[in-house]
mmCIF file of C-alpha atoms in Angstrom:
data_model
loop_
_atom_site.group_PDB
_atom_site.id
_atom_site.type_symbol
_atom_site.label_atom_id
_atom_site.label_comp_id
_atom_site.label_asym_id
_atom_site.label_seq_id
_atom_site.Cartn_x
_atom_site.Cartn_y
_atom_site.Cartn_z
ATOM 1 C CA MET A 6 -0.009 -0.108 -0.076
ATOM 2 C CA ASN A 7 1.191 3.428 -0.647
ATOM 3 C CA ARG A 8 2.005 6.016 1.981
ATOM 4 C CA LEU A 9 -0.759 8.723 2.461
ATOM 5 C CA ALA A 10 0.521 11.889 1.039
ATOM 6 C CA ARG A 11 -1.107 14.520 -0.954
ATOM 7 C CA PRO A 12 0.095 14.355 -4.629
ATOM 8 C CA THR A 13 1.312 17.228 -6.327
ATOM 9 C CA ASP A 14 -0.473 16.129 -9.618
ATOM 10 C CA GLY A 15 -4.236 15.061 -9.901
ATOM 11 C CA ARG A 16 -5.509 17.066 -7.167
ATOM 12 C CA MET A 17 -8.395 19.370 -7.274
ATOM 13 C CA ILE A 18 -8.671 21.323 -4.178
ATOM 14 C CA GLY A 19 -6.325 19.877 -1.357
ATOM 15 C CA GLY A 20 -5.299 16.453 -2.714
ATOM 16 C CA VAL A 21 -7.149 14.432 -0.117
ATOM 17 C CA CYS A 22 -9.290 12.444 -2.458
ATOM 18 C CA ALA A 23 -6.284 11.874 -4.842
ATOM 19 C CA ALA A 24 -4.359 10.544 -1.765
ATOM 20 C CA LEU A 25 -6.994 8.242 -0.635
ATOM 21 C CA ALA A 26 -7.556 7.022 -4.085
ATOM 22 C CA ARG A 27 -3.817 6.167 -4.458
ATOM 23 C CA ARG A 28 -3.786 4.362 -0.884
ATOM 24 C CA PHE A 29 -6.958 2.207 -1.735
ATOM 25 C CA GLY A 30 -6.025 1.621 -5.640
ATOM 26 C CA THR A 31 -9.187 3.450 -7.069
ATOM 27 C CA SER A 32 -9.460 6.442 -9.336
ATOM 28 C CA ALA A 33 -9.543 9.981 -7.940
ATOM 29 C CA THR A 34 -12.955 10.470 -9.637
ATOM 30 C CA THR A 35 -14.281 7.435 -7.720
ATOM 31 C CA MET A 36 -13.318 8.987 -4.315
ATOM 32 C CA ARG A 37 -14.561 12.350 -5.346
ATOM 33 C CA VAL A 38 -17.972 10.799 -6.102
ATOM 34 C CA ILE A 39 -18.145 9.060 -2.901
ATOM 35 C CA PHE A 40 -17.231 12.097 -0.958
ATOM 36 C CA LEU A 41 -19.997 13.893 -2.810
ATOM 37 C CA VAL A 42 -22.475 11.367 -1.998
ATOM 38 C CA SER A 43 -21.442 11.249 1.533
ATOM 39 C CA CYS A 44 -22.086 14.873 1.852
ATOM 40 C CA LEU A 45 -25.615 14.126 1.319
ATOM 41 C CA LEU A 46 -25.715 12.182 4.514
ATOM 42 C CA PRO A 47 -25.627 14.138 8.018
ATOM 43 C CA GLY A 48 -22.193 14.231 9.544
ATOM 44 C CA PRO A 49 -19.013 16.349 9.733
ATOM 45 C CA GLN A 50 -17.707 15.373 6.162
ATOM 46 C CA PHE A 51 -16.547 18.855 5.357
ATOM 47 C CA LEU A 52 -14.621 18.849 8.731
ATOM 48 C CA LEU A 53 -13.008 15.500 8.090
ATOM 49 C CA TYR A 54 -11.899 16.676 4.670
ATOM 50 C CA ILE A 55 -10.113 19.708 6.196
ATOM 51 C CA ALA A 56 -8.711 17.666 8.994
ATOM 52 C CA LEU A 57 -7.045 15.287 6.550
ATOM 53 C CA TRP A 58 -5.892 18.280 4.472
ATOM 54 C CA ILE A 59 -4.042 19.472 7.536
ATOM 55 C CA LEU A 60 -2.689 15.881 8.512
ATOM 56 C CA PHE A 61 -1.638 14.563 5.258
ATOM 57 C CA PRO A 62 1.704 15.976 4.084
ATOM 58 C CA ALA A 63 2.364 17.111 0.833
ATOM 59 C CA GLU A 64 4.188 14.452 -1.582
ATOM 60 C CA GLY A 65 7.412 16.407 -1.349
ATOM 61 C CA LYS A 66 7.460 16.428 2.218
ATOM 62 C CA ALA A 67 6.399 13.074 2.692
ATOM 63 C CA THR A 68 9.765 11.621 2.293
ATOM 64 C CA ARG A 69 11.054 13.182 5.614
ATOM 65 C CA THR A 70 10.350 11.360 8.707
ATOM 66 C CA ALA A 71 10.184 12.525 12.505
ATOM 67 C CA TRP A 72 12.027 9.290 13.421
#
């Protein structure tokens, strides 16, 4: 499995859906559709997206580790 990092290419807003698509082996379009459909349900989807945007490092910064 790939490491979770927001890619520099293929992103639309923050790259969260593209990062999740790479991780789970699907297309970014599929992840975006899943996110949009989930927004029809009650819940904190937008807050989760913003949190993942902050937590996932950018692809260039993902090679550095804190260990």
